[in-house]
Coordinates of C-alpha atoms in Angstrom, one line a residue:
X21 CA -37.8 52.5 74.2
X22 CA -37.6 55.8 73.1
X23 CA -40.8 57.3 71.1
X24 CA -38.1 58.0 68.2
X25 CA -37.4 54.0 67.7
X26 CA -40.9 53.1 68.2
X27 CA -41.9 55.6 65.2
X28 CA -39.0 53.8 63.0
X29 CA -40.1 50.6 63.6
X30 CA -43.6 51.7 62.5
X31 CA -42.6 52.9 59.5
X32 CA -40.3 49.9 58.9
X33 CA -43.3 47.6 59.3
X34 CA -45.8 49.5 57.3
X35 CA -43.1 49.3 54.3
X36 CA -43.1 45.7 54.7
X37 CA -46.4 45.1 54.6
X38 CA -47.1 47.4 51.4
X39 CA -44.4 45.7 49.7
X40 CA -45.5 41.7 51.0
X41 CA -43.1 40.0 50.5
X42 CA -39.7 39.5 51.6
X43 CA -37.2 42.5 52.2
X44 CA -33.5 43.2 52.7
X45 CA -32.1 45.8 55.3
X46 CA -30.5 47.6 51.9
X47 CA -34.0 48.0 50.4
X48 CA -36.0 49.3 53.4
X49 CA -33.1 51.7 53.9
X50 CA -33.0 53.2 50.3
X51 CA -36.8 53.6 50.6
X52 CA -36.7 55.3 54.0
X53 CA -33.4 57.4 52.6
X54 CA -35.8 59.3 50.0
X55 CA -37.4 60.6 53.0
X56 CA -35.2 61.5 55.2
X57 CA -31.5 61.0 56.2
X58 CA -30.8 57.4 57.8
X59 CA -28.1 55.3 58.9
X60 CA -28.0 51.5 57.5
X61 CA -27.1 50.6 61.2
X62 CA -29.8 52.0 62.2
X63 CA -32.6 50.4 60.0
X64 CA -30.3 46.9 60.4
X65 CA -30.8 47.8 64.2
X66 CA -35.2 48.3 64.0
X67 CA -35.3 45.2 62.0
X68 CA -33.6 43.5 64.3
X69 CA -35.4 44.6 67.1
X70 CA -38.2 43.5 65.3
X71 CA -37.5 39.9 64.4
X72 CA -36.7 39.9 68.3
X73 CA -40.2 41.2 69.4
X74 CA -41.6 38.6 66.9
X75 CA -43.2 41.2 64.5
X76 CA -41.2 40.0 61.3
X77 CA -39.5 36.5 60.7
X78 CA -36.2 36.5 58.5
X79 CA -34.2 33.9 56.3
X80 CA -30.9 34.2 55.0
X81 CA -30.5 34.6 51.5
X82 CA -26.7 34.7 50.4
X83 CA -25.1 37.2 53.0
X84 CA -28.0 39.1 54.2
X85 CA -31.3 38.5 56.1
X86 CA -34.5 38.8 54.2
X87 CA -37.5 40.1 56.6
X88 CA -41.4 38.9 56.1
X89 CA -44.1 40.4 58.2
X90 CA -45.6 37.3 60.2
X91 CA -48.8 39.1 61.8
X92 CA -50.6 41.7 60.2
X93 CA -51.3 46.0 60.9
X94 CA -54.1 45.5 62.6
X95 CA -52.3 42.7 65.2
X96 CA -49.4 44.7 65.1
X97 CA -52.0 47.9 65.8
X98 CA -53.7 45.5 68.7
X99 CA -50.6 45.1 70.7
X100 CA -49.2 48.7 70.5
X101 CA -52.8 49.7 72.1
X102 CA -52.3 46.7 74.5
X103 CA -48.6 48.1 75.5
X104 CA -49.7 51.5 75.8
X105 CA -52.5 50.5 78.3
X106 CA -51.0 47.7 80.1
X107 CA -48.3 50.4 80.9
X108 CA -50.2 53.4 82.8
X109 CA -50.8 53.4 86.5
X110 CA -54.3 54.3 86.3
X111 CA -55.9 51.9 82.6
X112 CA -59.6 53.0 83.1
X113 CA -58.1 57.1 83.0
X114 CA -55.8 56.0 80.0
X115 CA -59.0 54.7 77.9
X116 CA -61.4 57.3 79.1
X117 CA -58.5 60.0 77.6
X118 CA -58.2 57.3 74.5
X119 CA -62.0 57.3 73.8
X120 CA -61.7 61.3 73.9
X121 CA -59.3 61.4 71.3
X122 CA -61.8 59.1 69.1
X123 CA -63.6 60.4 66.1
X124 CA -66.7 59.4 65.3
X125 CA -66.4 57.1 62.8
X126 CA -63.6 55.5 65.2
X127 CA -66.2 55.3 68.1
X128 CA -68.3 53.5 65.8
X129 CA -65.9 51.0 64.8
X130 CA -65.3 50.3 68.1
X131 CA -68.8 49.8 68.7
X132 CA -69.1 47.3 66.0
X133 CA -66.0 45.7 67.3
X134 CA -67.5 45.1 70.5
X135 CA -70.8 43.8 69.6
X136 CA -68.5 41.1 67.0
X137 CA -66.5 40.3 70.6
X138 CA -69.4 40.2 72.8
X139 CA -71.3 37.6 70.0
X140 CA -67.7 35.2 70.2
X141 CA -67.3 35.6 73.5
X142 CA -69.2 32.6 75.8
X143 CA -68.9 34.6 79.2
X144 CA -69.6 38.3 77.8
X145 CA -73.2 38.9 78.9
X146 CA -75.8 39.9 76.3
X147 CA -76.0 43.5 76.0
X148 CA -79.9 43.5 77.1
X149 CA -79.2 42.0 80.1
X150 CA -75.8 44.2 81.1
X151 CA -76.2 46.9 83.6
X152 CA -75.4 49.9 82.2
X153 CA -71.6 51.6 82.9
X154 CA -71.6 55.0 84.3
X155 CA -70.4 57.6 81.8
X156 CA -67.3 59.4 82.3
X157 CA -67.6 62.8 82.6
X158 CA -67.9 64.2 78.9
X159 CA -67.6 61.3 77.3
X160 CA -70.1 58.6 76.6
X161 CA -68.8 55.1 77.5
X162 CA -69.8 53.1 74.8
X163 CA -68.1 55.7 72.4
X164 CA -65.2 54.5 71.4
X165 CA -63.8 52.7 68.2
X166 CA -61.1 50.7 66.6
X167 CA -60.8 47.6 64.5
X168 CA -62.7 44.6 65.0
X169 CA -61.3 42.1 67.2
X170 CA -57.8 41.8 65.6
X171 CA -56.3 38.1 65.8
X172 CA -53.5 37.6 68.5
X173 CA -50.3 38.3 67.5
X174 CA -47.6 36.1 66.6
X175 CA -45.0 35.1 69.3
X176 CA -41.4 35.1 68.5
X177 CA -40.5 33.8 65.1
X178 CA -37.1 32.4 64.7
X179 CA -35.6 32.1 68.6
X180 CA -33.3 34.6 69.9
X181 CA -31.6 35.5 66.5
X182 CA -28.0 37.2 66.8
X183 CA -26.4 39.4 64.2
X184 CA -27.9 41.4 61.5
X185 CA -26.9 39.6 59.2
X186 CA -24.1 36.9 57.8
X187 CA -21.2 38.4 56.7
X188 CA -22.0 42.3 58.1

């Protein structure tokens, strides 16, 4: 999918979730249109391709669809990471470049993220007894942060769907 898309549908799911609660295609679009210049095809098309990756759940309501986030940012954030990662031909380069890009404060949080995994997690060894990793070059291995283990994401919400909406 191009980077363009993905960036829409970003912005398409953070207005949802500020507004929690239910949302038409008309309202997202004449939010998004006091930004910038968009087509309602277009946001029809991202919501759409959300209710089909599972991110939103919709109902009709007279002739349109009305959207509700069914996971939340940080599960949304989770999988995004997960795609990105899953996707390169070398993962332990991609989050060694990742953990560069880190703050501070975000290499703490992902510190504190990985101690709350390690605790819930019955095979994780206890820190104590864990050899330590080698440390990339530059970069200190245990560095790196992001939001505590985030709750899995949602799987698709409604089938295959079809259509934007009735009557479009």
């Amino acid at each position: 999918m191009p980077r363009q898309l993905g960036e829409l549908e970003d912005v398409v799911m953070t207005r949802v979730w500020q507004w929690n609660r239910p949302v038409t295609v008309r309202e997202v679009l004449e939010d998004l249109q006091k930004e910038r210049s968009i087509a309602y095809t277009t946001v029809m098309t991202v919501m759409d391709n959300l209710h089909q990756k599972g991110w939103v759940r919709r109902e009709v309501e007279g002739r349109a669809y009305r959207y509700t986030a069914v996971s939340t940012r940080a599960a949304y954030s989770a999988a995004l990471m997960n795609e990105a990662w899953s996707t390169s031909d070398n993962p332990a380069a991609a989050l060694v470049a990742f953990f560069g890009m880190m703050s501070a404060e975000q290499r703490e949080a992902l510190e504190d993220a990985m101690r709350v995994v390690q605790r819930t997690d019955p095979v994780a060894e206890p820190a104590a007894e864990a050899e330590p990793a080698p440390e990339p070059a530059g970069e200190a291995a245990g560095e790196v942060v992001g939001e505590p283990a985030a709750e899995p994401a949602a799987g698709p919400a409604e089938g295959a769907g079809g259509p934007e909406g009735p009557g479009r």
